[in-house]
Amino acid sequence: MSRQLLTQRTSVSDVVADHQTFRKPKRRNVGLAFIAPFSVLFLFVFIVPIGYSAYISMFQNKLIGGKVFIWFDNYIKLFQDSQFYDGVIRVVLFTAIQVPIMLFSAIALALAIDSLRLHGSRFFRIIVFLPYAIPAIVSTLMWGFMLGIRYGLIGSLNKAAGTSFNPFAPETTMISIGVMVTWGFTGYNMLIFYAALRAVPRELYEAAAIDGATEFQIVRHIKLPALRSSLIVTIIFSIIGTFQLFNEPNILTTLVSNSGITSYYTPNMYAYSLAFTGSQQGYAAALALVMAVFTIAIAYAVQIKGMKNAFNK
Amino acid sequence: MSAPSTGKPAPRLPLERPRKLYTLANPRKSLSLTIVTGLFALYCIVPMLWLVINATKSQQDFVSSFGLGFGGHFALWDNVAQVFTFQDGIFSRWLLNTVLYVVIGAVVSTFLAALGGYALAKHDFVGRRAFLLIVLGSISVPGIALAIPQFLLFAQLGITNTPWAVLIPSFINPFGLYLMWVFSDQAVPTGLIEAARIDGAGELRIFLRIAFPLLAPATVTVLLFSFVSIWNNYFLPLIMLKDPAWYPLTIGINQWNKLGSTAGNGELIQNLVITGSLLMIIPLIVAFLSLQRYWQSGLSMGAIKD
Amino acid sequence: MPKKRLRAAAAIAASIVALAGCAGGESTSPNAGVPTDQPITLTVWSWDGTVKEAVPGFEKLHPNITVNVVNAGSSTDEYTALDNAIQAGSGVPDIAMFEYFSLPLFAIPGKLSDLSEFGAKDLAKDYVEAAWGNVTIDGKPYALPSDYGPAAMFYNQSVLTQAGVAAPPTTWDEFYQAAKKVRALGGDHYITNDSADIFVLMSLMWEGGGRPFKVNGTDVTIDFKDAGSSRAVAFWQKLLDEDLVNTKITNWSDDWNRGLNEGTLATQLIGGWFTSTLPERAPQAAGNFRVAPLPQWEAGETSGAENGGSAMAIPAAAQNKAAAYAFLEYFTHGDGLQSRIDAGAFVPNLSNLNNEKFLSATNPFFGDQKYNQVLADASKNVATGWQYPPFFGWARTSYEDVSAPLYDSRQGTLADVLETWKQRSIEYGNEQGFSVR
C-alpha cells in the first residue's frame, strides 16, 4: 500500500493514460453511468450555449439592419484589434507573476497548518480561507479603502512617512489588483493543498520517523509529492481564473480614477463591454472562443511541463 | 511574499536526538512558524477588520470618520435592524433564497462531482481524455460571453425568472469534478475496490459505502467551494432573474449599493450594504466551522493492506 | 438625519399641495381602450424607487389591473435585460425606464412603441420644452419624461467665503477666478472634480449653444468644432492645464463623498437631482451648501443644460399597451404624479415647476434656501435642440477609454481626445448600420 501511495500520479494525462489491470470492459458502462448526470447538465449549461456562441460569432448584429452573416470576419478583425492584444498581454503577464506567488504561499500555508506546529492552526485555517467568502463588491470596497491615497490606509501611511506612493497609478494598478486577487484566492488554494495533505495516511509519517527521516525530508519526500496532482489542477484552474480577470478591475473603475483601467483592460472586460454596452455580441463571442482556445493551449503546455519537473523526482 | 519560504522547518541537526514526530499526536508548537503564518493571516484579516468596524457606523459616520477607526456612535444594531426592515424587509427573503440556492446547489453539485470524479479516476471508459479536455475547454470560455446564450436557452424552456435558472447551472462544478478525480485517485485504494468487488458488492454500493467516506476531506473542500461560489454567484442570477422575490443576496446587495450611485432618487445606504455583507459571511463561517471535523484523513482507518 | 428631515418637510409640503389639487387634467383620456373586464398584470421596470408610490392609487382606479414595479437593474443592466427579453420573445415588461440618452438606441430600431397613438402628443405643452425634446425622435414621442436633471451649480458657501469668493460665480470667467482662489487655499482644495466625466463638458457645450451631435433618422453628424463646443473645450482645457480641477476624484466614489463632506470640493456642476443625495454624502457640510444656476458664458444670459434625467417607455413587444399607457400617463403626468413628487422625484412637468408650494420648499441642509425655485428656473432655461447619438451608451464608455491618457498622465489635449473619440464613434456607428460623419 505504501508504495502505491508514495508514487503519486502527477497529472491529468498520467492518470488518464494509467490503465489498471483490474478494469474490465463491462465496467465501462458503470463509469459512463456515473459521469452521465454531470455530463447531461454540462451539455445543457455549457456546450449548447457555447455552440450558440460559435454560431453568433459568425454574425454581425447591427443596430440598424439586424443580423448579417459575415463568416469569419469577426475573427479576422479580432486578430487585428490592438485593444484585444493589450488585454491579453496584460493578463498573461499578470498570470505569470501572480499565480506562482499565490500558489507558493498557499502550499507554504498548507504545510504550516498541516505540520500541527502552529499555535491556533484552526484559527489560521479559517482566517486564511475567509477572504474567498467575501463578495467581490465588498472586497473591492475594502481594498479601495486599504489602498486609497486620499482617505485610505496608504494615504495615512504616506502622510506618516512623507512618501507619495500611489497604488492606483496606471503603472501600479495591476500590482494592487494582484494584491487583491492573492488575498482572495490564496486560502482557496491552501484548502486544496491542505485536503491533499490530510489524505496522506498518518502511518507514512510514522514509518518515515522510524526510518530516521527529518521533518524536512518528510516534507520533501512525502508531502510535496502528495501535492503534485493538486498543484497541476490548481495551476490550470488559476490560469483559467486569471485569464478571466474581471471583477476587481471592473469595480475599481467606480472607486478610483486615473488608474489606467479601460473598458478593454482585460479580455473579459472587453468581452463584457462589447456584448453589453456595444451590442457587438458576435464579436464578443469570437473573442471569448479565441480566449478559450488560448487558455486551453497554455493550460495544456503547463500540464505537460508540470509532469516533467514538478518537484523533481 | 516573505511568509511562505519559512513554512518548511529547517532540518534538524544530528545531535538533537531522539527525533520526534512533529506531525502526530503531540507536536511541539513553533513560535516562529506561528509568527510567520500570522503575518499572512494579518494580510487576510486587516481588510476584514475594515468590514467589521464599518458595519458599526451610521451612514453619516461612514463618510466622515477614518476607515479603520470607529464612528461617533456605535450603530451596529441599528444597522442590523435597518438591514432587515429596509424595503419591507426584503433582505430576509433574499437570505432565504440564497440559503435555498446554496443548500440544494452545493449538495447536488458536490455529489455529482464526487460521482463523476470517482468514475474518472477508478473506471475506464472510452473518451475519458476527450471528456476532460471538453470540460476544461468549456470552462475556459469566459462566462460573460456565455451569459446571453444561456439566457436565451433558458428562456426557450421558460425557466428564466424562476429558481431553476439559478439552480441548474449551480449543479455543475467542473473544478469540484477535477478535485474529486484527483483525490479519488489518491485516497481510494484500488485494492479496496477490488476486494469489495470480489465480495460481490455492486458498483454504486462500492461508491457510496467505501469510496465516498474515504473522500471526506475532498468532499468537504468541494462542498465548501460550492457553498461559497453559489453564495457569491452574481453574474448568472443577474441575467436570469428579474423578480426581486427570487434574488439571491449578492444581487440584492449590489442593487442597494447602486441605489447610491444612480443619478436620480437614489438613497445612499453604504452602511446597510456593509452590514448586509457582514451578515452574509456569517453563515459561511458557521458552515466552515461545522465542517471542521471532517478534515480528518480518510485513510487513517488503515483498513487496507495489499 | 438630514435626509429624514428633508423627506418630512417634503411630505408636509406635499400634503398641502395635494389639497390644493394640481394634477393636470387632460382632454385626451389616457384610459381609452383599456379593458375593464379582464384581469391584467402590468410589469414595470424601474430603478426609480418613487414609481411604486403611484401604484395603490392606480389600482384603486382600475380594480382589474395589478401593477408590479420591479427594479430590473440600473441603466446598462436594465437595457441588457430588456434586449435579452426582446430577443427571447418573453418576459418583456410593459413599461421600462430609460435615461434620456439611451432612448434613441431603442426607439430607432423600432423596439419602442410610438406613443402618438395614445394621444401622447397632446401632453407636450405640459412639459419643459427640452424634456419633451428628449423623448421625441423624428417627431414622434417614444416615452414620457419621468424625472429631470437640469444642470446646476451646487456650491459650498463657507468654503467659497474662506477662499475670498464673496458671491457664487455667475459666469464662467468668475468661475475661473473663483477656481484660482479656491486652489490657493492649498492642499487638496479644488473648485470641483472631473474624472473623464463627459456630462460636465457636455453641459458647458449645451449651455453655450454647442450641438456636437446631429441626428436625422439614421444619419449622424459629429462635430466638436462649432463655436459653442469649441469655447467649452478651450475653457475646460484651461482649468485642467492650470490644475484647477481635481482629476483624481471620480463621482460616486468614497473619495468624492469625503471631499464634499470636508469641503475640499467647493462646487459641483451636476444635475438638480443632486439635492436628494448631497445631504447624505456631506452630512458635516449641512447648512453650507446652496444651489445656483450654471454659470453663464456672458453676464446676464439665462441659458441652461441638462445633466441626467430619465423617461418611461412602452416596449413594442409589450403585452398590454393600452393599460400600460394608462399607468404610464398616471404616474408621469396624471393623478399619480404627486405621490412621486412627495417621495422626492424631480419632474419636468410644468404643473409642478409652477406650483407655489413646491417652489417654496426649504431644507436646512441648504441653509433654508428655496432650492426648488432655482432648479425650476434652471429646468425652464435648458437650451433646446440638443441631440444624443443613438449609440451614446457605447460612446460614453469609449470616451472614458480615449480620455484616459489625458486624465491619467496629461498626454495630449481635450481637443485631441474629442477628435479620437469622434473617429472611434464614426467607425463604430457605421459598423452598426448608421451613417455617421
PDB file of C-alpha atoms in Angstrom, chain A residues 1 4-5 8-9 11-13 15-16 18-20 22-23 27-28 30-32 34-35 37-39 41-42 44-50 52-53 101 104-105 108-109 111-112 115-119 122 124-135 137-138 141-143 145-146 151-153 156 179 182-183 186 188 191-192 194-196 198-203 205-206 209 212-216 219 223 226 229-230 233 236-237 240 244 246 268 271-272 276 281 284 288-289 292 295-296 300, chain B residues 1 4-5 7-9 11-12 19 21-24 27-31 33-34 37-38 40-41 43-48 50-51 66-68 112 115-116 118-126 128-129 131-146 148-150 152-154 157 168-169 171-175 177-179 181-183 185-186 190 194 197 203-204 207 217 221 224-225 228-229 232 235 239 254 257 277 280-281 284-285 288-289 292 295-297 299-300 302 304 306:
ATOM      1  CA  MET A   1       0.000   0.000   0.000  1.00  0.00           C
ATOM      2  CA  GLN A   4       1.300   2.822  -4.269  1.00  0.00           C
ATOM      3  CA  LEU A   5       0.642   5.969  -2.314  1.00  0.00           C
ATOM      4  CA  GLN A   8       1.711   9.723  -6.658  1.00  0.00           C
ATOM      5  CA  ARG A   9       0.330  10.258 -10.047  1.00  0.00           C
ATOM      6  CA  SER A  11      -1.088  14.851 -13.916  1.00  0.00           C
ATOM      7  CA  VAL A  12      -4.226  14.652 -15.884  1.00  0.00           C
ATOM      8  CA  SER A  13      -2.720  12.657 -18.703  1.00  0.00           C
ATOM      9  CA  VAL A  15      -3.999   9.349 -14.721  1.00  0.00           C
ATOM     10  CA  VAL A  16      -5.827   9.105 -17.966  1.00  0.00           C
ATOM     11  CA  ASP A  18      -2.937   4.771 -16.492  1.00  0.00           C
ATOM     12  CA  HIS A  19      -4.771   1.575 -17.226  1.00  0.00           C
ATOM     13  CA  GLN A  20      -5.036  -0.559 -14.230  1.00  0.00           C
ATOM     14  CA  PHE A  22      -8.370  -4.914 -12.700  1.00  0.00           C
ATOM     15  CA  ARG A  23     -10.503  -2.957 -15.126  1.00  0.00           C
ATOM     16  CA  ARG A  27     -17.429  -1.882 -16.212  1.00  0.00           C
ATOM     17  CA  ARG A  28     -17.077   0.863 -18.780  1.00  0.00           C
ATOM     18  CA  VAL A  30     -20.716   1.846 -14.982  1.00  0.00           C
ATOM     19  CA  GLY A  31     -18.194   4.661 -15.410  1.00  0.00           C
ATOM     20  CA  LEU A  32     -20.349   6.219 -18.081  1.00  0.00           C
ATOM     21  CA  PHE A  34     -21.582   7.646 -13.019  1.00  0.00           C
ATOM     22  CA  ILE A  35     -20.482  10.520 -15.182  1.00  0.00           C
ATOM     23  CA  PRO A  37     -25.700  13.188 -14.652  1.00  0.00           C
ATOM     24  CA  PHE A  38     -22.834  15.644 -14.695  1.00  0.00           C
ATOM     25  CA  SER A  39     -22.447  15.331 -18.445  1.00  0.00           C
ATOM     26  CA  LEU A  41     -26.250  19.039 -17.205  1.00  0.00           C
ATOM     27  CA  PHE A  42     -22.919  20.149 -18.546  1.00  0.00           C
ATOM     28  CA  PHE A  44     -27.143  21.823 -21.280  1.00  0.00           C
ATOM     29  CA  VAL A  45     -25.447  24.616 -19.354  1.00  0.00           C
ATOM     30  CA  PHE A  46     -22.165  24.858 -21.249  1.00  0.00           C
ATOM     31  CA  ILE A  47     -21.938  23.009 -24.530  1.00  0.00           C
ATOM     32  CA  VAL A  48     -25.181  24.173 -26.102  1.00  0.00           C
ATOM     33  CA  PRO A  49     -24.576  27.846 -25.214  1.00  0.00           C
ATOM     34  CA  ILE A  50     -21.005  27.543 -26.491  1.00  0.00           C
ATOM     35  CA  TYR A  52     -24.688  29.005 -29.966  1.00  0.00           C
ATOM     36  CA  SER A  53     -21.827  31.408 -29.276  1.00  0.00           C
ATOM     37  CA  ILE A 101       3.209  33.783  -5.785  1.00  0.00           C
ATOM     38  CA  PHE A 104       3.621  29.129  -3.415  1.00  0.00           C
ATOM     39  CA  SER A 105       2.021  30.957  -0.495  1.00  0.00           C
ATOM     40  CA  ALA A 108       3.549  27.035   2.395  1.00  0.00           C
ATOM     41  CA  LEU A 109       0.453  27.791   4.429  1.00  0.00           C
ATOM     42  CA  LEU A 111       2.309  22.762   5.022  1.00  0.00           C
ATOM     43  CA  ALA A 112       2.469  25.052   8.029  1.00  0.00           C
ATOM     44  CA  SER A 115       2.563  20.423  10.405  1.00  0.00           C
ATOM     45  CA  LEU A 116       0.453  20.858  13.557  1.00  0.00           C
ATOM     46  CA  ARG A 117       3.250  23.005  14.861  1.00  0.00           C
ATOM     47  CA  LEU A 118       1.236  26.185  14.728  1.00  0.00           C
ATOM     48  CA  HIS A 119      -0.354  27.725  17.718  1.00  0.00           C
ATOM     49  CA  ARG A 122      -7.730  26.087  13.349  1.00  0.00           C
ATOM     50  CA  PHE A 124      -5.377  30.213  10.727  1.00  0.00           C
ATOM     51  CA  ARG A 125      -7.224  27.717   8.602  1.00  0.00           C
ATOM     52  CA  ILE A 126     -10.419  29.731   8.720  1.00  0.00           C
ATOM     53  CA  ILE A 127      -8.833  33.185   8.621  1.00  0.00           C
ATOM     54  CA  VAL A 128      -6.848  32.437   5.501  1.00  0.00           C
ATOM     55  CA  PHE A 129      -9.875  30.957   3.781  1.00  0.00           C
ATOM     56  CA  LEU A 130     -12.367  33.659   4.722  1.00  0.00           C
ATOM     57  CA  PRO A 131     -11.339  36.269   2.153  1.00  0.00           C
ATOM     58  CA  TYR A 132     -12.587  33.891  -0.526  1.00  0.00           C
ATOM     59  CA  ALA A 133     -16.030  34.192   1.007  1.00  0.00           C
ATOM     60  CA  ILE A 134     -16.176  37.961   0.713  1.00  0.00           C
ATOM     61  CA  PRO A 135     -18.290  39.074  -2.258  1.00  0.00           C
ATOM     62  CA  ILE A 137     -18.265  44.118  -4.437  1.00  0.00           C
ATOM     63  CA  VAL A 138     -17.313  44.269  -0.776  1.00  0.00           C
ATOM     64  CA  LEU A 141     -14.709  48.429  -1.430  1.00  0.00           C
ATOM     65  CA  MET A 142     -12.391  47.252   1.314  1.00  0.00           C
ATOM     66  CA  TRP A 143      -9.320  47.348  -0.845  1.00  0.00           C
ATOM     67  CA  PHE A 145     -10.073  51.898   1.266  1.00  0.00           C
ATOM     68  CA  MET A 146      -6.939  49.966   2.199  1.00  0.00           C
ATOM     69  CA  TYR A 151      -8.637  58.844   2.855  1.00  0.00           C
ATOM     70  CA  GLY A 152      -7.355  55.290   2.943  1.00  0.00           C
ATOM     71  CA  LEU A 153      -4.692  53.403   4.797  1.00  0.00           C
ATOM     72  CA  SER A 156      -2.259  57.686   6.163  1.00  0.00           C
ATOM     73  CA  VAL A 179      -2.622  42.015  -4.016  1.00  0.00           C
ATOM     74  CA  THR A 182      -3.896  36.906  -3.968  1.00  0.00           C
ATOM     75  CA  TRP A 183      -5.768  37.936  -0.860  1.00  0.00           C
ATOM     76  CA  THR A 186      -4.670  32.020  -1.529  1.00  0.00           C
ATOM     77  CA  TYR A 188      -8.921  28.732  -1.509  1.00  0.00           C
ATOM     78  CA  LEU A 191      -7.515  24.373   1.343  1.00  0.00           C
ATOM     79  CA  ILE A 192      -6.989  22.194  -1.693  1.00  0.00           C
ATOM     80  CA  TYR A 194      -4.412  21.035   2.842  1.00  0.00           C
ATOM     81  CA  ALA A 195      -7.040  18.486   1.864  1.00  0.00           C
ATOM     82  CA  ALA A 196      -4.407  16.675  -0.179  1.00  0.00           C
ATOM     83  CA  ARG A 198      -4.803  15.323   5.039  1.00  0.00           C
ATOM     84  CA  ALA A 199      -5.316  12.463   2.641  1.00  0.00           C
ATOM     85  CA  VAL A 200      -1.793  11.237   3.270  1.00  0.00           C
ATOM     86  CA  PRO A 201      -2.031   8.334   5.703  1.00  0.00           C
ATOM     87  CA  ARG A 202      -0.509   9.217   9.022  1.00  0.00           C
ATOM     88  CA  GLU A 203       1.162   5.829   9.102  1.00  0.00           C
ATOM     89  CA  TYR A 205       4.907   9.652   8.751  1.00  0.00           C
ATOM     90  CA  GLU A 206       5.323   7.126  11.498  1.00  0.00           C
ATOM     91  CA  ALA A 209      10.161   8.717  11.501  1.00  0.00           C
ATOM     92  CA  GLY A 212      15.005   8.365  10.874  1.00  0.00           C
ATOM     93  CA  ALA A 213      13.686  10.895   8.397  1.00  0.00           C
ATOM     94  CA  THR A 214      13.980  14.563   9.358  1.00  0.00           C
ATOM     95  CA  GLU A 215      10.976  16.786   9.122  1.00  0.00           C
ATOM     96  CA  PHE A 216      12.479  18.449   6.100  1.00  0.00           C
ATOM     97  CA  VAL A 219       8.125  17.447   3.576  1.00  0.00           C
ATOM     98  CA  LYS A 223       4.292  15.847   1.492  1.00  0.00           C
ATOM     99  CA  ALA A 226       1.485  14.253  -2.381  1.00  0.00           C
ATOM    100  CA  SER A 229      -1.681  16.347  -8.748  1.00  0.00           C
ATOM    101  CA  SER A 230      -3.365  19.071  -6.738  1.00  0.00           C
ATOM    102  CA  VAL A 233      -5.072  21.163 -11.058  1.00  0.00           C
ATOM    103  CA  ILE A 236      -4.683  25.023 -14.559  1.00  0.00           C
ATOM    104  CA  PHE A 237      -7.641  26.491 -12.737  1.00  0.00           C
ATOM    105  CA  ILE A 240      -8.337  29.875 -16.276  1.00  0.00           C
ATOM    106  CA  GLN A 244     -10.911  35.738 -16.940  1.00  0.00           C
ATOM    107  CA  PHE A 246     -12.940  40.900 -14.483  1.00  0.00           C
ATOM    108  CA  ASN A 268     -13.045  39.574 -20.226  1.00  0.00           C
ATOM    109  CA  ALA A 271     -15.946  40.966 -23.992  1.00  0.00           C
ATOM    110  CA  TYR A 272     -18.326  42.431 -21.458  1.00  0.00           C
ATOM    111  CA  PHE A 276     -23.261  44.720 -23.060  1.00  0.00           C
ATOM    112  CA  GLN A 281     -22.421  40.076 -29.326  1.00  0.00           C
ATOM    113  CA  ALA A 284     -17.687  39.293 -28.117  1.00  0.00           C
ATOM    114  CA  ALA A 288     -14.466  34.560 -25.894  1.00  0.00           C
ATOM    115  CA  LEU A 289     -13.859  31.495 -28.034  1.00  0.00           C
ATOM    116  CA  ALA A 292     -10.802  29.777 -24.509  1.00  0.00           C
ATOM    117  CA  THR A 295      -6.294  29.345 -22.297  1.00  0.00           C
ATOM    118  CA  ILE A 296      -6.515  25.663 -23.062  1.00  0.00           C
ATOM    119  CA  TYR A 300      -2.077  22.103 -21.659  1.00  0.00           C
TER     120      TYR A 300
ATOM    121  CA  MET B   1       5.768  37.473  -0.175  1.00  0.00           C
ATOM    122  CA  PRO B   4       5.938  31.091   2.674  1.00  0.00           C
ATOM    123  CA  SER B   5       9.586  30.091   2.446  1.00  0.00           C
ATOM    124  CA  GLY B   7       6.838  27.307   6.098  1.00  0.00           C
ATOM    125  CA  LYS B   8       9.185  24.354   5.990  1.00  0.00           C
ATOM    126  CA  PRO B   9      11.002  23.933   9.259  1.00  0.00           C
ATOM    127  CA  PRO B  11      16.383  20.326   9.010  1.00  0.00           C
ATOM    128  CA  ARG B  12      17.236  19.055  12.436  1.00  0.00           C
ATOM    129  CA  ARG B  19      13.989  12.633  16.727  1.00  0.00           C
ATOM    130  CA  LEU B  21       7.394  13.153  15.159  1.00  0.00           C
ATOM    131  CA  TYR B  22       6.014  16.592  14.644  1.00  0.00           C
ATOM    132  CA  THR B  23       3.050  15.660  12.614  1.00  0.00           C
ATOM    133  CA  LEU B  24       1.496  13.247  15.004  1.00  0.00           C
ATOM    134  CA  PRO B  27       3.735  18.003  18.112  1.00  0.00           C
ATOM    135  CA  ARG B  28       5.922  20.722  19.558  1.00  0.00           C
ATOM    136  CA  LYS B  29       4.493  24.126  18.695  1.00  0.00           C
ATOM    137  CA  SER B  30       6.778  26.520  16.931  1.00  0.00           C
ATOM    138  CA  LEU B  31       6.538  30.179  17.798  1.00  0.00           C
ATOM    139  CA  LEU B  33       6.363  29.436  12.395  1.00  0.00           C
ATOM    140  CA  THR B  34       3.285  30.824  14.091  1.00  0.00           C
ATOM    141  CA  THR B  37       1.998  32.424   9.349  1.00  0.00           C
ATOM    142  CA  GLY B  38       0.496  35.148  11.490  1.00  0.00           C
ATOM    143  CA  PHE B  40      -0.005  36.233   6.283  1.00  0.00           C
ATOM    144  CA  ALA B  41      -3.095  35.960   8.443  1.00  0.00           C
ATOM    145  CA  TYR B  43      -2.839  40.360   5.427  1.00  0.00           C
ATOM    146  CA  CYS B  44      -6.043  38.331   5.289  1.00  0.00           C
ATOM    147  CA  ILE B  45      -7.654  39.844   8.312  1.00  0.00           C
ATOM    148  CA  VAL B  46      -6.981  43.588   8.171  1.00  0.00           C
ATOM    149  CA  PRO B  47      -9.352  44.240   5.271  1.00  0.00           C
ATOM    150  CA  MET B  48     -11.974  42.227   7.088  1.00  0.00           C
ATOM    151  CA  TRP B  50     -12.493  47.228   7.955  1.00  0.00           C
ATOM    152  CA  LEU B  51     -15.722  45.422   7.217  1.00  0.00           C
ATOM    153  CA  PHE B  66     -11.345  57.251   9.331  1.00  0.00           C
ATOM    154  CA  GLY B  67     -11.824  53.838   7.766  1.00  0.00           C
ATOM    155  CA  LEU B  68     -10.148  51.790  10.482  1.00  0.00           C
ATOM    156  CA  LEU B 112     -22.325  14.861  -8.906  1.00  0.00           C
ATOM    157  CA  LEU B 115     -19.657  10.537  -8.545  1.00  0.00           C
ATOM    158  CA  GLY B 116     -18.059  11.806 -11.739  1.00  0.00           C
ATOM    159  CA  TYR B 118     -14.568   8.851  -8.797  1.00  0.00           C
ATOM    160  CA  ALA B 119     -15.646   7.349 -12.101  1.00  0.00           C
ATOM    161  CA  LEU B 120     -12.923   9.229 -13.929  1.00  0.00           C
ATOM    162  CA  ALA B 121     -10.303   8.017 -11.506  1.00  0.00           C
ATOM    163  CA  LYS B 122     -11.395   4.468 -10.988  1.00  0.00           C
ATOM    164  CA  HIS B 123     -13.334   3.431 -14.053  1.00  0.00           C
ATOM    165  CA  ASP B 124     -12.054   3.153 -17.505  1.00  0.00           C
ATOM    166  CA  PHE B 125     -14.223   4.111 -20.420  1.00  0.00           C
ATOM    167  CA  VAL B 126     -13.925   5.343 -23.913  1.00  0.00           C
ATOM    168  CA  ARG B 128     -12.265   9.877 -20.969  1.00  0.00           C
ATOM    169  CA  ARG B 129      -9.449  12.085 -22.215  1.00  0.00           C
ATOM    170  CA  PHE B 131     -14.237  14.361 -21.828  1.00  0.00           C
ATOM    171  CA  LEU B 132     -11.623  16.013 -19.634  1.00  0.00           C
ATOM    172  CA  LEU B 133     -10.492  18.273 -22.428  1.00  0.00           C
ATOM    173  CA  ILE B 134     -14.028  19.314 -23.304  1.00  0.00           C
ATOM    174  CA  VAL B 135     -14.829  20.198 -19.710  1.00  0.00           C
ATOM    175  CA  LEU B 136     -11.600  22.155 -19.333  1.00  0.00           C
ATOM    176  CA  GLY B 137     -12.122  23.881 -22.646  1.00  0.00           C
ATOM    177  CA  SER B 138     -15.676  24.830 -21.833  1.00  0.00           C
ATOM    178  CA  ILE B 139     -14.906  26.465 -18.556  1.00  0.00           C
ATOM    179  CA  SER B 140     -12.171  28.451 -20.277  1.00  0.00           C
ATOM    180  CA  VAL B 141     -14.823  30.283 -22.224  1.00  0.00           C
ATOM    181  CA  PRO B 142     -15.418  33.499 -20.298  1.00  0.00           C
ATOM    182  CA  GLY B 143     -18.758  33.168 -18.551  1.00  0.00           C
ATOM    183  CA  ILE B 144     -19.679  36.684 -19.541  1.00  0.00           C
ATOM    184  CA  ALA B 145     -19.815  35.692 -23.176  1.00  0.00           C
ATOM    185  CA  LEU B 146     -21.985  32.697 -22.369  1.00  0.00           C
ATOM    186  CA  ILE B 148     -26.634  35.771 -23.152  1.00  0.00           C
ATOM    187  CA  PRO B 149     -26.778  32.393 -24.957  1.00  0.00           C
ATOM    188  CA  GLN B 150     -27.578  30.737 -21.630  1.00  0.00           C
ATOM    189  CA  LEU B 152     -31.824  32.632 -24.472  1.00  0.00           C
ATOM    190  CA  LEU B 153     -31.704  28.881 -23.992  1.00  0.00           C
ATOM    191  CA  PHE B 154     -33.328  29.078 -20.583  1.00  0.00           C
ATOM    192  CA  LEU B 157     -37.517  26.451 -21.802  1.00  0.00           C
ATOM    193  CA  ILE B 168     -29.481  24.166 -12.698  1.00  0.00           C
ATOM    194  CA  PRO B 169     -26.199  25.884 -13.590  1.00  0.00           C
ATOM    195  CA  PHE B 171     -25.324  21.811 -10.166  1.00  0.00           C
ATOM    196  CA  ILE B 172     -22.262  21.875 -12.362  1.00  0.00           C
ATOM    197  CA  ASN B 173     -18.959  22.322 -10.595  1.00  0.00           C
ATOM    198  CA  PRO B 174     -16.158  21.430 -13.019  1.00  0.00           C
ATOM    199  CA  PHE B 175     -13.455  22.348 -10.565  1.00  0.00           C
ATOM    200  CA  LEU B 177     -15.129  17.307 -10.530  1.00  0.00           C
ATOM    201  CA  TYR B 178     -11.414  17.686 -11.118  1.00  0.00           C
ATOM    202  CA  LEU B 179     -10.613  17.812  -7.438  1.00  0.00           C
ATOM    203  CA  TRP B 181     -10.980  12.948  -9.583  1.00  0.00           C
ATOM    204  CA  VAL B 182      -7.533  13.802  -8.246  1.00  0.00           C
ATOM    205  CA  PHE B 183      -8.480  12.905  -4.691  1.00  0.00           C
ATOM    206  CA  ASP B 185      -7.151   8.674  -7.428  1.00  0.00           C
ATOM    207  CA  GLN B 186      -5.083   9.250  -4.297  1.00  0.00           C
ATOM    208  CA  THR B 190      -7.823   0.297  -5.948  1.00  0.00           C
ATOM    209  CA  GLU B 194     -11.225  -4.839  -5.955  1.00  0.00           C
ATOM    210  CA  ARG B 197     -15.997  -6.497  -5.949  1.00  0.00           C
ATOM    211  CA  GLU B 203     -20.620  -0.564  -8.153  1.00  0.00           C
ATOM    212  CA  LEU B 204     -22.947   2.032  -6.711  1.00  0.00           C
ATOM    213  CA  PHE B 207     -19.021   4.106  -4.307  1.00  0.00           C
ATOM    214  CA  PRO B 217     -11.745  15.710   3.215  1.00  0.00           C
ATOM    215  CA  THR B 221     -13.428  21.002   0.396  1.00  0.00           C
ATOM    216  CA  LEU B 224     -17.225  24.497   0.880  1.00  0.00           C
ATOM    217  CA  PHE B 225     -16.152  25.777  -2.506  1.00  0.00           C
ATOM    218  CA  VAL B 228     -19.118  29.868  -1.317  1.00  0.00           C
ATOM    219  CA  SER B 229     -19.280  30.158  -5.063  1.00  0.00           C
ATOM    220  CA  ASN B 232     -21.396  34.702  -4.110  1.00  0.00           C
ATOM    221  CA  PHE B 235     -23.497  37.272 -12.910  1.00  0.00           C
ATOM    222  CA  ILE B 239     -29.018  37.903 -16.174  1.00  0.00           C
ATOM    223  CA  ASN B 254     -25.404  45.130  -5.284  1.00  0.00           C
ATOM    224  CA  ASN B 257     -25.174  49.688  -3.473  1.00  0.00           C
ATOM    225  CA  SER B 277     -22.249  41.965   3.571  1.00  0.00           C
ATOM    226  CA  MET B 280     -23.712  37.450   4.538  1.00  0.00           C
ATOM    227  CA  ILE B 281     -20.403  35.963   5.570  1.00  0.00           C
ATOM    228  CA  LEU B 284     -20.247  30.907   5.646  1.00  0.00           C
ATOM    229  CA  ILE B 285     -18.202  30.988   8.826  1.00  0.00           C
ATOM    230  CA  PHE B 288     -16.905  26.293   7.728  1.00  0.00           C
ATOM    231  CA  LEU B 289     -16.737  25.684  11.452  1.00  0.00           C
ATOM    232  CA  GLN B 292     -14.212  21.289  10.680  1.00  0.00           C
ATOM    233  CA  TRP B 295     -10.897  17.393   7.913  1.00  0.00           C
ATOM    234  CA  GLN B 296      -9.667  14.057   9.237  1.00  0.00           C
ATOM    235  CA  SER B 297      -7.765  11.874   6.905  1.00  0.00           C
ATOM    236  CA  LEU B 299      -7.328   6.762   5.113  1.00  0.00           C
ATOM    237  CA  SER B 300      -6.358   6.783   8.739  1.00  0.00           C
ATOM    238  CA  GLY B 302      -5.893   1.595   7.915  1.00  0.00           C
ATOM    239  CA  ILE B 304      -6.416  -1.977   3.625  1.00  0.00           C
ATOM    240  CA  ASP B 306      -2.023  -5.112  -0.038  1.00  0.00           C
TER     241      ASP B 306
END
